C-alpha cells in the first residue's frame, strides 16, 4: 500500500466512525477529481457542483455499503456517475436530439491552446459538453467510464442497440464539430 493509499484508508476509517474532520478531509481530497467526472455529464460547472454535492451526500449515507472490493476512489466515482445519470433521468425525458440544431448554430469557441497537432483534452471535453444530453451521457459512459452497451442501456432505460446507435451518432457529431473547428481555425489563419 502506498502512502497515498494509506492516508485515504486512514481518512476512510475516520469517516466510518462518523468523524466530521475525516469526512471533510475525504471531500477535500477527492472533490477536484470527482468534479471532473461530474463535469463530463453536466452542461455547466454549477450543474456539475450540484451533482458532486448529491454524490457526496449519497456516498456518506451509504459508506457501510463499501465492501473493500476494488478501489475506494473507483467506488465513489461510480456513485458520482450514477448521480449524474439519475439527475438526467429526473430532469429530462429520453430524447435523442435535444434541439441540437440550435446549439450547433452557436459558434464553437476556438481555444488558444488549439494547435495544428489537434485538440487538447480540455478542448475536446468542451465539445463533448455541447452534445445533446443523451449523446453526452452515452459517450461518457462508454468512452470514458468503460461501461458496456448493456450497462448503459440498463442505466438509461434504452436498448443495447439504441445505446450503440446513440454512441455512433455522438461520435459523428463530435467529428463534425472538430472538422468545423479545424475549418474555422484554417480560415482565421488564412486571414
PDB file of N, CA, C and O in Angstrom, residues 1-77:
ATOM      1  N   UNK A   1       0.842  -1.178   0.000  1.00  0.00           N
ATOM      2  CA  UNK A   1       0.000   0.000   0.000  1.00  0.00           C
ATOM      3  C   UNK A   1       0.887   1.241   0.000  1.00  0.00           C
ATOM      4  O   UNK A   1       1.799   1.347   0.799  1.00  0.00           O
ATOM      5  N   UNK A   2       0.618   2.175  -0.890  1.00  0.00           N
ATOM      6  CA  UNK A   2       1.400   3.402  -0.947  1.00  0.00           C
ATOM      7  C   UNK A   2       0.950   4.344   0.168  1.00  0.00           C
ATOM      8  O   UNK A   2      -0.095   4.152   0.782  1.00  0.00           O
ATOM      9  N   UNK A   3       1.741   5.377   0.390  1.00  0.00           N
ATOM     10  CA  UNK A   3       1.392   6.319   1.450  1.00  0.00           C
ATOM     11  C   UNK A   3       0.076   7.036   1.141  1.00  0.00           C
ATOM     12  O   UNK A   3      -0.692   7.338   2.049  1.00  0.00           O
ATOM     13  N   UNK A   4      -0.191   7.314  -0.136  1.00  0.00           N
ATOM     14  CA  UNK A   4      -1.459   7.945  -0.519  1.00  0.00           C
ATOM     15  C   UNK A   4      -2.626   7.012  -0.207  1.00  0.00           C
ATOM     16  O   UNK A   4      -3.662   7.445   0.305  1.00  0.00           O
ATOM     17  N   UNK A   5      -2.456   5.723  -0.517  1.00  0.00           N
ATOM     18  CA  UNK A   5      -3.497   4.736  -0.205  1.00  0.00           C
ATOM     19  C   UNK A   5      -3.692   4.599   1.301  1.00  0.00           C
ATOM     20  O   UNK A   5      -4.819   4.476   1.774  1.00  0.00           O
ATOM     21  N   UNK A   6      -2.583   4.620   2.035  1.00  0.00           N
ATOM     22  CA  UNK A   6      -2.667   4.521   3.490  1.00  0.00           C
ATOM     23  C   UNK A   6      -3.404   5.730   4.064  1.00  0.00           C
ATOM     24  O   UNK A   6      -4.236   5.593   4.966  1.00  0.00           O
ATOM     25  N   UNK A   7      -3.089   6.913   3.536  1.00  0.00           N
ATOM     26  CA  UNK A   7      -3.756   8.136   4.003  1.00  0.00           C
ATOM     27  C   UNK A   7      -5.257   8.053   3.727  1.00  0.00           C
ATOM     28  O   UNK A   7      -6.076   8.364   4.590  1.00  0.00           O
ATOM     29  N   UNK A   8      -5.618   7.641   2.511  1.00  0.00           N
ATOM     30  CA  UNK A   8      -7.023   7.503   2.153  1.00  0.00           C
ATOM     31  C   UNK A   8      -7.707   6.476   3.052  1.00  0.00           C
ATOM     32  O   UNK A   8      -8.823   6.702   3.524  1.00  0.00           O
ATOM     33  N   UNK A   9      -7.025   5.374   3.328  1.00  0.00           N
ATOM     34  CA  UNK A   9      -7.575   4.325   4.196  1.00  0.00           C
ATOM     35  C   UNK A   9      -7.816   4.865   5.612  1.00  0.00           C
ATOM     36  O   UNK A   9      -8.859   4.600   6.218  1.00  0.00           O
ATOM     37  N   UNK A  10      -6.866   5.653   6.125  1.00  0.00           N
ATOM     38  CA  UNK A  10      -6.999   6.247   7.464  1.00  0.00           C
ATOM     39  C   UNK A  10      -8.172   7.228   7.492  1.00  0.00           C
ATOM     40  O   UNK A  10      -8.984   7.214   8.427  1.00  0.00           O
ATOM     41  N   UNK A  11      -8.269   8.069   6.470  1.00  0.00           N
ATOM     42  CA  UNK A  11      -9.372   9.028   6.390  1.00  0.00           C
ATOM     43  C   UNK A  11     -10.704   8.285   6.302  1.00  0.00           C
ATOM     44  O   UNK A  11     -11.678   8.637   6.968  1.00  0.00           O
ATOM     45  N   UNK A  12     -10.737   7.221   5.490  1.00  0.00           N
ATOM     46  CA  UNK A  12     -11.968   6.441   5.327  1.00  0.00           C
ATOM     47  C   UNK A  12     -12.408   5.822   6.654  1.00  0.00           C
ATOM     48  O   UNK A  12     -13.593   5.844   6.981  1.00  0.00           O
ATOM     49  N   UNK A  13     -11.452   5.290   7.392  1.00  0.00           N
ATOM     50  CA  UNK A  13     -11.798   4.703   8.699  1.00  0.00           C
ATOM     51  C   UNK A  13     -12.383   5.767   9.622  1.00  0.00           C
ATOM     52  O   UNK A  13     -13.309   5.489  10.396  1.00  0.00           O
ATOM     53  N   UNK A  14     -11.842   6.988   9.574  1.00  0.00           N
ATOM     54  CA  UNK A  14     -12.403   8.085  10.351  1.00  0.00           C
ATOM     55  C   UNK A  14     -13.826   8.400   9.910  1.00  0.00           C
ATOM     56  O   UNK A  14     -14.699   8.673  10.742  1.00  0.00           O
ATOM     57  N   UNK A  15     -14.069   8.363   8.602  1.00  0.00           N
ATOM     58  CA  UNK A  15     -15.421   8.611   8.084  1.00  0.00           C
ATOM     59  C   UNK A  15     -16.399   7.549   8.584  1.00  0.00           C
ATOM     60  O   UNK A  15     -17.529   7.866   8.951  1.00  0.00           O
ATOM     61  N   UNK A  16     -15.941   6.310   8.600  1.00  0.00           N
ATOM     62  CA  UNK A  16     -16.793   5.219   9.085  1.00  0.00           C
ATOM     63  C   UNK A  16     -17.147   5.396  10.558  1.00  0.00           C
ATOM     64  O   UNK A  16     -18.193   4.929  11.008  1.00  0.00           O
ATOM     65  N   UNK A  17     -16.265   6.078  11.297  1.00  0.00           N
ATOM     66  CA  UNK A  17     -16.512   6.367  12.719  1.00  0.00           C
ATOM     67  C   UNK A  17     -17.311   7.656  12.892  1.00  0.00           C
ATOM     68  O   UNK A  17     -17.452   8.157  14.002  1.00  0.00           O
ATOM     69  N   UNK A  18     -17.801   8.191  11.766  1.00  0.00           N
ATOM     70  CA  UNK A  18     -18.602   9.419  11.761  1.00  0.00           C
ATOM     71  C   UNK A  18     -17.823  10.637  12.251  1.00  0.00           C
ATOM     72  O   UNK A  18     -18.400  11.557  12.825  1.00  0.00           O
ATOM     73  N   UNK A  19     -16.506  10.654  11.999  1.00  0.00           N
ATOM     74  CA  UNK A  19     -15.659  11.779  12.370  1.00  0.00           C
ATOM     75  C   UNK A  19     -15.790  12.859  11.297  1.00  0.00           C
ATOM     76  O   UNK A  19     -15.438  12.651  10.130  1.00  0.00           O
ATOM     77  N   UNK A  20     -16.316  14.023  11.664  1.00  0.00           N
ATOM     78  CA  UNK A  20     -16.572  15.115  10.721  1.00  0.00           C
ATOM     79  C   UNK A  20     -15.285  15.625  10.063  1.00  0.00           C
ATOM     80  O   UNK A  20     -15.288  15.991   8.896  1.00  0.00           O
ATOM     81  N   UNK A  21     -14.183  15.660  10.811  1.00  0.00           N
ATOM     82  CA  UNK A  21     -12.913  16.122  10.223  1.00  0.00           C
ATOM     83  C   UNK A  21     -12.448  15.165   9.123  1.00  0.00           C
ATOM     84  O   UNK A  21     -11.931  15.598   8.099  1.00  0.00           O
ATOM     85  N   UNK A  22     -12.618  13.890   9.350  1.00  0.00           N
ATOM     86  CA  UNK A  22     -12.245  12.897   8.335  1.00  0.00           C
ATOM     87  C   UNK A  22     -13.131  13.047   7.103  1.00  0.00           C
ATOM     88  O   UNK A  22     -12.657  12.930   5.960  1.00  0.00           O
ATOM     89  N   UNK A  23     -14.421  13.310   7.313  1.00  0.00           N
ATOM     90  CA  UNK A  23     -15.327  13.497   6.186  1.00  0.00           C
ATOM     91  C   UNK A  23     -14.913  14.724   5.365  1.00  0.00           C
ATOM     92  O   UNK A  23     -14.910  14.685   4.139  1.00  0.00           O
ATOM     93  N   UNK A  24     -14.529  15.781   6.058  1.00  0.00           N
ATOM     94  CA  UNK A  24     -14.076  16.981   5.368  1.00  0.00           C
ATOM     95  C   UNK A  24     -12.779  16.703   4.604  1.00  0.00           C
ATOM     96  O   UNK A  24     -12.603  17.148   3.465  1.00  0.00           O
ATOM     97  N   UNK A  25     -11.867  15.958   5.210  1.00  0.00           N
ATOM     98  CA  UNK A  25     -10.605  15.617   4.545  1.00  0.00           C
ATOM     99  C   UNK A  25     -10.858  14.789   3.285  1.00  0.00           C
ATOM    100  O   UNK A  25     -10.233  15.019   2.248  1.00  0.00           O
ATOM    101  N   UNK A  26     -11.779  13.835   3.395  1.00  0.00           N
ATOM    102  CA  UNK A  26     -12.099  12.995   2.239  1.00  0.00           C
ATOM    103  C   UNK A  26     -12.676  13.852   1.113  1.00  0.00           C
ATOM    104  O   UNK A  26     -12.283  13.707  -0.046  1.00  0.00           O
ATOM    105  N   UNK A  27     -13.569  14.751   1.489  1.00  0.00           N
ATOM    106  CA  UNK A  27     -14.165  15.638   0.491  1.00  0.00           C
ATOM    107  C   UNK A  27     -13.084  16.482  -0.178  1.00  0.00           C
ATOM    108  O   UNK A  27     -13.018  16.571  -1.407  1.00  0.00           O
ATOM    109  N   UNK A  28     -12.234  17.100   0.598  1.00  0.00           N
ATOM    110  CA  UNK A  28     -11.180  17.970   0.045  1.00  0.00           C
ATOM    111  C   UNK A  28     -10.205  17.183  -0.832  1.00  0.00           C
ATOM    112  O   UNK A  28      -9.711  17.692  -1.831  1.00  0.00           O
ATOM    113  N   UNK A  29      -9.944  15.952  -0.447  1.00  0.00           N
ATOM    114  CA  UNK A  29      -9.011  15.119  -1.195  1.00  0.00           C
ATOM    115  C   UNK A  29      -9.585  14.693  -2.553  1.00  0.00           C
ATOM    116  O   UNK A  29      -8.893  14.736  -3.574  1.00  0.00           O
ATOM    117  N   UNK A  30     -10.853  14.293  -2.560  1.00  0.00           N
ATOM    118  CA  UNK A  30     -11.422  13.708  -3.774  1.00  0.00           C
ATOM    119  C   UNK A  30     -12.311  14.642  -4.590  1.00  0.00           C
ATOM    120  O   UNK A  30     -12.600  14.346  -5.758  1.00  0.00           O
ATOM    121  N   UNK A  31     -12.768  15.733  -4.012  1.00  0.00           N
ATOM    122  CA  UNK A  31     -13.704  16.614  -4.720  1.00  0.00           C
ATOM    123  C   UNK A  31     -13.184  17.102  -6.076  1.00  0.00           C
ATOM    124  O   UNK A  31     -13.941  17.076  -7.053  1.00  0.00           O
ATOM    125  N   UNK A  32     -11.925  17.541  -6.192  1.00  0.00           N
ATOM    126  CA  UNK A  32     -11.478  18.010  -7.516  1.00  0.00           C
ATOM    127  C   UNK A  32     -11.558  16.922  -8.598  1.00  0.00           C
ATOM    128  O   UNK A  32     -12.002  17.184  -9.718  1.00  0.00           O
ATOM    129  N   UNK A  33     -11.187  15.694  -8.260  1.00  0.00           N
ATOM    130  CA  UNK A  33     -11.236  14.603  -9.245  1.00  0.00           C
ATOM    131  C   UNK A  33     -12.678  14.221  -9.563  1.00  0.00           C
ATOM    132  O   UNK A  33     -13.019  13.938 -10.710  1.00  0.00           O
ATOM    133  N   UNK A  34     -13.521  14.215  -8.532  1.00  0.00           N
ATOM    134  CA  UNK A  34     -14.919  13.852  -8.750  1.00  0.00           C
ATOM    135  C   UNK A  34     -15.660  14.959  -9.507  1.00  0.00           C
ATOM    136  O   UNK A  34     -16.560  14.678 -10.293  1.00  0.00           O
ATOM    137  N   UNK A  35     -15.270  16.208  -9.295  1.00  0.00           N
ATOM    138  CA  UNK A  35     -15.880  17.306 -10.040  1.00  0.00           C
ATOM    139  C   UNK A  35     -15.577  17.152 -11.530  1.00  0.00           C
ATOM    140  O   UNK A  35     -16.438  17.403 -12.376  1.00  0.00           O
ATOM    141  N   UNK A  36     -14.373  16.714 -11.842  1.00  0.00           N
ATOM    142  CA  UNK A  36     -14.013  16.480 -13.248  1.00  0.00           C
ATOM    143  C   UNK A  36     -14.920  15.405 -13.858  1.00  0.00           C
ATOM    144  O   UNK A  36     -15.349  15.523 -15.015  1.00  0.00           O
ATOM    145  N   UNK A  37     -15.242  14.370 -13.088  1.00  0.00           N
ATOM    146  CA  UNK A  37     -16.163  13.327 -13.555  1.00  0.00           C
ATOM    147  C   UNK A  37     -17.542  13.947 -13.798  1.00  0.00           C
ATOM    148  O   UNK A  37     -18.158  13.730 -14.838  1.00  0.00           O
ATOM    149  N   UNK A  38     -18.011  14.720 -12.844  1.00  0.00           N
ATOM    150  CA  UNK A  38     -19.341  15.345 -12.948  1.00  0.00           C
ATOM    151  C   UNK A  38     -19.421  16.312 -14.117  1.00  0.00           C
ATOM    152  O   UNK A  38     -20.459  16.409 -14.776  1.00  0.00           O
ATOM    153  N   UNK A  39     -18.328  17.018 -14.390  1.00  0.00           N
ATOM    154  CA  UNK A  39     -18.303  17.983 -15.495  1.00  0.00           C
ATOM    155  C   UNK A  39     -18.553  17.304 -16.834  1.00  0.00           C
ATOM    156  O   UNK A  39     -19.101  17.912 -17.754  1.00  0.00           O
ATOM    157  N   UNK A  40     -18.168  16.052 -16.949  1.00  0.00           N
ATOM    158  CA  UNK A  40     -18.371  15.352 -18.215  1.00  0.00           C
ATOM    159  C   UNK A  40     -19.845  15.099 -18.502  1.00  0.00           C
ATOM    160  O   UNK A  40     -20.226  14.876 -19.639  1.00  0.00           O
ATOM    161  N   UNK A  41     -20.666  15.107 -17.475  1.00  0.00           N
ATOM    162  CA  UNK A  41     -22.093  14.839 -17.643  1.00  0.00           C
ATOM    163  C   UNK A  41     -22.940  16.106 -17.564  1.00  0.00           C
ATOM    164  O   UNK A  41     -24.085  16.096 -17.982  1.00  0.00           O
ATOM    165  N   UNK A  42     -22.391  17.156 -17.015  1.00  0.00           N
ATOM    166  CA  UNK A  42     -23.152  18.386 -16.788  1.00  0.00           C
ATOM    167  C   UNK A  42     -23.024  19.342 -17.962  1.00  0.00           C
ATOM    168  O   UNK A  42     -22.090  19.257 -18.751  1.00  0.00           O
ATOM    169  N   UNK A  43     -23.969  20.275 -18.021  1.00  0.00           N
ATOM    170  CA  UNK A  43     -23.911  21.280 -19.074  1.00  0.00           C
ATOM    171  C   UNK A  43     -23.059  22.476 -18.657  1.00  0.00           C
ATOM    172  O   UNK A  43     -22.580  23.212 -19.505  1.00  0.00           O
ATOM    173  N   UNK A  44     -22.882  22.669 -17.338  1.00  0.00           N
ATOM    174  CA  UNK A  44     -22.044  23.758 -16.859  1.00  0.00           C
ATOM    175  C   UNK A  44     -21.507  23.410 -15.469  1.00  0.00           C
ATOM    176  O   UNK A  44     -21.868  22.389 -14.890  1.00  0.00           O
ATOM    177  N   UNK A  45     -20.633  24.273 -14.955  1.00  0.00           N
ATOM    178  CA  UNK A  45     -19.970  23.989 -13.682  1.00  0.00           C
ATOM    179  C   UNK A  45     -20.954  23.975 -12.508  1.00  0.00           C
ATOM    180  O   UNK A  45     -20.799  23.171 -11.589  1.00  0.00           O
ATOM    181  N   UNK A  46     -21.964  24.839 -12.547  1.00  0.00           N
ATOM    182  CA  UNK A  46     -22.956  24.845 -11.469  1.00  0.00           C
ATOM    183  C   UNK A  46     -23.684  23.511 -11.378  1.00  0.00           C
ATOM    184  O   UNK A  46     -23.875  22.965 -10.289  1.00  0.00           O
ATOM    185  N   UNK A  47     -24.088  22.987 -12.517  1.00  0.00           N
ATOM    186  CA  UNK A  47     -24.767  21.700 -12.530  1.00  0.00           C
ATOM    187  C   UNK A  47     -23.826  20.595 -12.051  1.00  0.00           C
ATOM    188  O   UNK A  47     -24.224  19.709 -11.288  1.00  0.00           O
ATOM    189  N   UNK A  48     -22.568  20.653 -12.466  1.00  0.00           N
ATOM    190  CA  UNK A  48     -21.583  19.660 -12.031  1.00  0.00           C
ATOM    191  C   UNK A  48     -21.395  19.711 -10.516  1.00  0.00           C
ATOM    192  O   UNK A  48     -21.279  18.670  -9.857  1.00  0.00           O
ATOM    193  N   UNK A  49     -21.376  20.910  -9.947  1.00  0.00           N
ATOM    194  CA  UNK A  49     -21.219  21.038  -8.494  1.00  0.00           C
ATOM    195  C   UNK A  49     -22.440  20.497  -7.763  1.00  0.00           C
ATOM    196  O   UNK A  49     -22.305  19.900  -6.690  1.00  0.00           O
ATOM    197  N   UNK A  50     -23.624  20.676  -8.338  1.00  0.00           N
ATOM    198  CA  UNK A  50     -24.829  20.088  -7.746  1.00  0.00           C
ATOM    199  C   UNK A  50     -24.736  18.561  -7.741  1.00  0.00           C
ATOM    200  O   UNK A  50     -25.060  17.906  -6.746  1.00  0.00           O
ATOM    201  N   UNK A  51     -24.284  17.998  -8.854  1.00  0.00           N
ATOM    202  CA  UNK A  51     -24.124  16.540  -8.947  1.00  0.00           C
ATOM    203  C   UNK A  51     -23.086  16.069  -7.936  1.00  0.00           C
ATOM    204  O   UNK A  51     -23.281  15.059  -7.254  1.00  0.00           O
ATOM    205  N   UNK A  52     -21.984  16.809  -7.829  1.00  0.00           N
ATOM    206  CA  UNK A  52     -20.927  16.471  -6.871  1.00  0.00           C
ATOM    207  C   UNK A  52     -21.487  16.442  -5.453  1.00  0.00           C
ATOM    208  O   UNK A  52     -21.243  15.499  -4.698  1.00  0.00           O
ATOM    209  N   UNK A  53     -22.249  17.469  -5.110  1.00  0.00           N
ATOM    210  CA  UNK A  53     -22.834  17.550  -3.771  1.00  0.00           C
ATOM    211  C   UNK A  53     -23.763  16.366  -3.514  1.00  0.00           C
ATOM    212  O   UNK A  53     -23.686  15.717  -2.465  1.00  0.00           O
ATOM    213  N   UNK A  54     -24.646  16.086  -4.476  1.00  0.00           N
ATOM    214  CA  UNK A  54     -25.554  14.943  -4.342  1.00  0.00           C
ATOM    215  C   UNK A  54     -24.769  13.642  -4.188  1.00  0.00           C
ATOM    216  O   UNK A  54     -25.130  12.778  -3.387  1.00  0.00           O
ATOM    217  N   UNK A  55     -23.694  13.517  -4.972  1.00  0.00           N
ATOM    218  CA  UNK A  55     -22.880  12.301  -4.925  1.00  0.00           C
ATOM    219  C   UNK A  55     -22.216  12.102  -3.581  1.00  0.00           C
ATOM    220  O   UNK A  55     -22.204  10.987  -3.041  1.00  0.00           O
ATOM    221  N   UNK A  56     -21.643  13.161  -3.023  1.00  0.00           N
ATOM    222  CA  UNK A  56     -21.004  13.019  -1.719  1.00  0.00           C
ATOM    223  C   UNK A  56     -22.027  12.731  -0.611  1.00  0.00           C
ATOM    224  O   UNK A  56     -21.754  11.932   0.285  1.00  0.00           O
ATOM    225  N   UNK A  57     -23.193  13.353  -0.696  1.00  0.00           N
ATOM    226  CA  UNK A  57     -24.238  13.061   0.295  1.00  0.00           C
ATOM    227  C   UNK A  57     -24.628  11.589   0.215  1.00  0.00           C
ATOM    228  O   UNK A  57     -24.702  10.894   1.229  1.00  0.00           O
ATOM    229  N   UNK A  58     -24.842  11.109  -0.998  1.00  0.00           N
ATOM    230  CA  UNK A  58     -25.201   9.696  -1.196  1.00  0.00           C
ATOM    231  C   UNK A  58     -24.084   8.776  -0.697  1.00  0.00           C
ATOM    232  O   UNK A  58     -24.337   7.761  -0.052  1.00  0.00           O
ATOM    233  N   UNK A  59     -22.840   9.160  -1.003  1.00  0.00           N
ATOM    234  CA  UNK A  59     -21.704   8.337  -0.580  1.00  0.00           C
ATOM    235  C   UNK A  59     -21.623   8.270   0.943  1.00  0.00           C
ATOM    236  O   UNK A  59     -21.450   7.203   1.513  1.00  0.00           O
ATOM    237  N   UNK A  60     -21.764   9.425   1.626  1.00  0.00           N
ATOM    238  CA  UNK A  60     -21.679   9.430   3.084  1.00  0.00           C
ATOM    239  C   UNK A  60     -22.838   8.650   3.716  1.00  0.00           C
ATOM    240  O   UNK A  60     -22.660   8.013   4.750  1.00  0.00           O
ATOM    241  N   UNK A  61     -24.006   8.668   3.078  1.00  0.00           N
ATOM    242  CA  UNK A  61     -25.153   7.905   3.601  1.00  0.00           C
ATOM    243  C   UNK A  61     -24.963   6.404   3.423  1.00  0.00           C
ATOM    244  O   UNK A  61     -25.550   5.616   4.145  1.00  0.00           O
ATOM    245  N   UNK A  62     -24.185   6.031   2.425  1.00  0.00           N
ATOM    246  CA  UNK A  62     -24.032   4.608   2.090  1.00  0.00           C
ATOM    247  C   UNK A  62     -22.624   4.079   2.324  1.00  0.00           C
ATOM    248  O   UNK A  62     -22.233   3.085   1.717  1.00  0.00           O
ATOM    249  N   UNK A  63     -21.869   4.725   3.205  1.00  0.00           N
ATOM    250  CA  UNK A  63     -20.481   4.321   3.450  1.00  0.00           C
ATOM    251  C   UNK A  63     -20.367   2.851   3.845  1.00  0.00           C
ATOM    252  O   UNK A  63     -19.433   2.173   3.460  1.00  0.00           O
ATOM    253  N   UNK A  64     -21.317   2.382   4.608  1.00  0.00           N
ATOM    254  CA  UNK A  64     -21.271   0.992   5.105  1.00  0.00           C
ATOM    255  C   UNK A  64     -21.399  -0.025   3.967  1.00  0.00           C
ATOM    256  O   UNK A  64     -21.058  -1.185   4.133  1.00  0.00           O
ATOM    257  N   UNK A  65     -21.875   0.420   2.805  1.00  0.00           N
ATOM    258  CA  UNK A  65     -22.049  -0.490   1.668  1.00  0.00           C
ATOM    259  C   UNK A  65     -20.748  -0.783   0.931  1.00  0.00           C
ATOM    260  O   UNK A  65     -20.696  -1.713   0.136  1.00  0.00           O
ATOM    261  N   UNK A  66     -19.712   0.023   1.167  1.00  0.00           N
ATOM    262  CA  UNK A  66     -18.422  -0.253   0.524  1.00  0.00           C
ATOM    263  C   UNK A  66     -17.803  -1.468   1.212  1.00  0.00           C
ATOM    264  O   UNK A  66     -17.532  -1.457   2.417  1.00  0.00           O
ATOM    265  N   UNK A  67     -17.588  -2.526   0.440  1.00  0.00           N
ATOM    266  CA  UNK A  67     -17.109  -3.798   0.998  1.00  0.00           C
ATOM    267  C   UNK A  67     -15.596  -3.953   0.937  1.00  0.00           C
ATOM    268  O   UNK A  67     -15.075  -4.989   1.295  1.00  0.00           O
ATOM    269  N   UNK A  68     -14.917  -2.928   0.453  1.00  0.00           N
ATOM    270  CA  UNK A  68     -13.465  -3.014   0.369  1.00  0.00           C
ATOM    271  C   UNK A  68     -12.978  -3.728  -0.880  1.00  0.00           C
ATOM    272  O   UNK A  68     -11.790  -3.975  -1.032  1.00  0.00           O
ATOM    273  N   UNK A  69     -13.908  -4.075  -1.750  1.00  0.00           N
ATOM    274  CA  UNK A  69     -13.540  -4.735  -3.002  1.00  0.00           C
ATOM    275  C   UNK A  69     -13.277  -3.655  -4.050  1.00  0.00           C
ATOM    276  O   UNK A  69     -14.110  -2.802  -4.284  1.00  0.00           O
ATOM    277  N   UNK A  70     -12.135  -3.678  -4.653  1.00  0.00           N
ATOM    278  CA  UNK A  70     -11.792  -2.663  -5.635  1.00  0.00           C
ATOM    279  C   UNK A  70     -11.372  -1.375  -4.950  1.00  0.00           C
ATOM    280  O   UNK A  70     -11.313  -1.278  -3.721  1.00  0.00           O
ATOM    281  N   UNK A  71     -11.116  -0.381  -5.752  1.00  0.00           N
ATOM    282  CA  UNK A  71     -10.616   0.876  -5.200  1.00  0.00           C
ATOM    283  C   UNK A  71     -11.753   1.700  -4.616  1.00  0.00           C
ATOM    284  O   UNK A  71     -12.850   1.778  -5.177  1.00  0.00           O
ATOM    285  N   UNK A  72     -11.482   2.333  -3.489  1.00  0.00           N
ATOM    286  CA  UNK A  72     -12.452   3.214  -2.839  1.00  0.00           C
ATOM    287  C   UNK A  72     -12.780   4.386  -3.766  1.00  0.00           C
ATOM    288  O   UNK A  72     -13.942   4.753  -3.937  1.00  0.00           O
ATOM    289  N   UNK A  73     -11.758   4.950  -4.376  1.00  0.00           N
ATOM    290  CA  UNK A  73     -11.975   6.070  -5.280  1.00  0.00           C
ATOM    291  C   UNK A  73     -12.852   5.650  -6.466  1.00  0.00           C
ATOM    292  O   UNK A  73     -13.716   6.403  -6.904  1.00  0.00           O
ATOM    293  N   UNK A  74     -12.653   4.450  -6.960  1.00  0.00           N
ATOM    294  CA  UNK A  74     -13.482   3.932  -8.050  1.00  0.00           C
ATOM    295  C   UNK A  74     -14.937   3.769  -7.623  1.00  0.00           C
ATOM    296  O   UNK A  74     -15.855   4.057  -8.395  1.00  0.00           O
ATOM    297  N   UNK A  75     -15.151   3.320  -6.380  1.00  0.00           N
ATOM    298  CA  UNK A  75     -16.497   3.170  -5.838  1.00  0.00           C
ATOM    299  C   UNK A  75     -17.186   4.528  -5.752  1.00  0.00           C
ATOM    300  O   UNK A  75     -18.340   4.680  -6.141  1.00  0.00           O
ATOM    301  N   UNK A  76     -16.461   5.534  -5.275  1.00  0.00           N
ATOM    302  CA  UNK A  76     -17.016   6.882  -5.144  1.00  0.00           C
ATOM    303  C   UNK A  76     -17.281   7.471  -6.538  1.00  0.00           C
ATOM    304  O   UNK A  76     -18.313   8.099  -6.771  1.00  0.00           O
ATOM    305  N   UNK A  77     -16.378   7.223  -7.463  1.00  0.00           N
ATOM    306  CA  UNK A  77     -16.548   7.707  -8.842  1.00  0.00           C
ATOM    307  C   UNK A  77     -17.830   7.136  -9.446  1.00  0.00           C
ATOM    308  O   UNK A  77     -18.584   7.839 -10.113  1.00  0.00           O
TER     309      UNK A  77
END
